[in-house]
C-alpha cells in the first residue's frame, strides 16, 4: 500500500478528546477508490486524546498512522513534521476538531488529476459549534473555479485550512526553510500559490468547528495572525509594488480591527484602524473607523452593531 498511496491526510491535534474520534472516522469513511493514509500528529495531549488515537489506530491499522510526540512541539512544528512524513501524491490538511464529508477526497483528487495548473484545491465548509450543531451554513461562499495570488491576498484566506488538498512535491528543505515557531496557515497558502492556481469547489465538503483554534487568544485576536499578514504583504510589495495590493493590505489590517471590536478589545480595534489608514486609504469604512478611534468604546459598539446586522442577514 505504501507504494500507491494517493492521499496523505495529515491531522494535527492537542487535547481534543471530545472531537478526535469523529474527526478520524470522517476520514476512515471516505467514499473513494484509491488508497490513502491518515497521519495523526498528537502534540503530547494530556486529556485522553492520545489514548483514543491509539485505540482507533489498532482498529484501523492499515489506515491510521499515529505520530505521538514525547514533548509538546507546538502547532507549527507538529504540522510541518507531518507533511514531511507524508507518502501520498497529495496531502490533505485536517485539524483535529474538524470533519470531512464522505466525497471530499474523491472530488478534490479528481480536480487535481485533471487540472495540472492547479497546485491546491479547496472547498466551502459548514460552520459548526462544539456540539456539532450548524451555526453558519457557509464558511465563506465563493463561485467555483480557479483563483490566483491576488485573489488569495484579497481575502486571507478565503477558505478554511481543513478544506485544503495540495500536491506533495515539496521536500524537507522547503518545509525547513518555511518553518518558524509562529508559522500560520496563510503563510503556507501564500508560498504554495506561487507554484500554481487554487481551485475552489463551491460545495460544503466538510465542517469547520468555530472558536476552537488559534485565531483567538485570551479573547483577543491572536497577534501571530496580523504579524503573518504584515510579512506576506510586505514581502509581496517589496518584489512587486502595486497600489491595488497596498489597498488589499490596508483592508486585511482593518479586518483585524473589526475582529477586535467584535471581541470587545477596544485598544487593538483602535490600533489596527490607525495602522490600516497609515498603510493606505481604500474606502470610506476606514474613515469611519478612524474617526471613531477618538472614542474606542464607541468604535467597538459600532462594530458590534454592524456584526449583529450581518449575522441577522445570514
mmCIF file with all atom_site columns, C-alpha atoms in Angstrom, residues 7-8 18 20 28 41 44 55 104-105 107 114 137 210 217 231 234 255 259 272 292 295 298:
data_model
loop_
_atom_site.group_PDB
_atom_site.id
_atom_site.type_symbol
_atom_site.label_atom_id
_atom_site.label_alt_id
_atom_site.label_comp_id
_atom_site.label_asym_id
_atom_site.label_entity_id
_atom_site.label_seq_id
_atom_site.pdbx_PDB_ins_code
_atom_site.Cartn_x
_atom_site.Cartn_y
_atom_site.Cartn_z
_atom_site.occupancy
_atom_site.B_iso_or_equiv
_atom_site.pdbx_formal_charge
_atom_site.auth_seq_id
_atom_site.auth_comp_id
_atom_site.auth_asym_id
_atom_site.auth_atom_id
_atom_site.pdbx_PDB_model_num
ATOM 1  C CA . UNK A 1 7   ? -3.501  10.969 -0.427  1.00 0.00 ? 7   UNK A CA 1
ATOM 2  C CA . UNK A 1 8   ? -1.893  11.506 2.961   1.00 0.00 ? 8   UNK A CA 1
ATOM 3  C CA . UNK A 1 18  ? -14.261 15.393 22.504  1.00 0.00 ? 18  UNK A CA 1
ATOM 4  C CA . UNK A 1 20  ? -10.770 13.469 17.642  1.00 0.00 ? 20  UNK A CA 1
ATOM 5  C CA . UNK A 1 28  ? -11.887 6.476  7.562   1.00 0.00 ? 28  UNK A CA 1
ATOM 6  C CA . UNK A 1 41  ? 0.195   14.161 14.996  1.00 0.00 ? 41  UNK A CA 1
ATOM 7  C CA . UNK A 1 44  ? 1.559   15.358 23.772  1.00 0.00 ? 44  UNK A CA 1
ATOM 8  C CA . UNK A 1 55  ? -7.442  2.706  20.109  1.00 0.00 ? 55  UNK A CA 1
ATOM 9  C CA . UNK A 1 104 ? -14.433 15.188 -0.204  1.00 0.00 ? 104 UNK A CA 1
ATOM 10 C CA . UNK A 1 105 ? -11.190 13.410 -1.127  1.00 0.00 ? 105 UNK A CA 1
ATOM 11 C CA . UNK A 1 107 ? -13.811 15.217 -5.626  1.00 0.00 ? 107 UNK A CA 1
ATOM 12 C CA . UNK A 1 114 ? -7.347  16.883 -14.362 1.00 0.00 ? 114 UNK A CA 1
ATOM 13 C CA . UNK A 1 137 ? -24.376 27.436 6.572   1.00 0.00 ? 137 UNK A CA 1
ATOM 14 C CA . UNK A 1 210 ? -15.646 27.668 15.092  1.00 0.00 ? 210 UNK A CA 1
ATOM 15 C CA . UNK A 1 217 ? -6.184  34.040 22.254  1.00 0.00 ? 217 UNK A CA 1
ATOM 16 C CA . UNK A 1 231 ? 5.040   39.678 6.489   1.00 0.00 ? 231 UNK A CA 1
ATOM 17 C CA . UNK A 1 234 ? 5.487   43.496 2.761   1.00 0.00 ? 234 UNK A CA 1
ATOM 18 C CA . UNK A 1 255 ? -10.302 43.274 9.221   1.00 0.00 ? 255 UNK A CA 1
ATOM 19 C CA . UNK A 1 259 ? -12.464 41.253 14.679  1.00 0.00 ? 259 UNK A CA 1
ATOM 20 C CA . UNK A 1 272 ? -5.475  48.238 13.796  1.00 0.00 ? 272 UNK A CA 1
ATOM 21 C CA . UNK A 1 292 ? -14.455 56.582 15.944  1.00 0.00 ? 292 UNK A CA 1
ATOM 22 C CA . UNK A 1 295 ? -13.672 57.008 21.399  1.00 0.00 ? 295 UNK A CA 1
ATOM 23 C CA . UNK A 1 298 ? -17.868 53.906 20.610  1.00 0.00 ? 298 UNK A CA 1
#
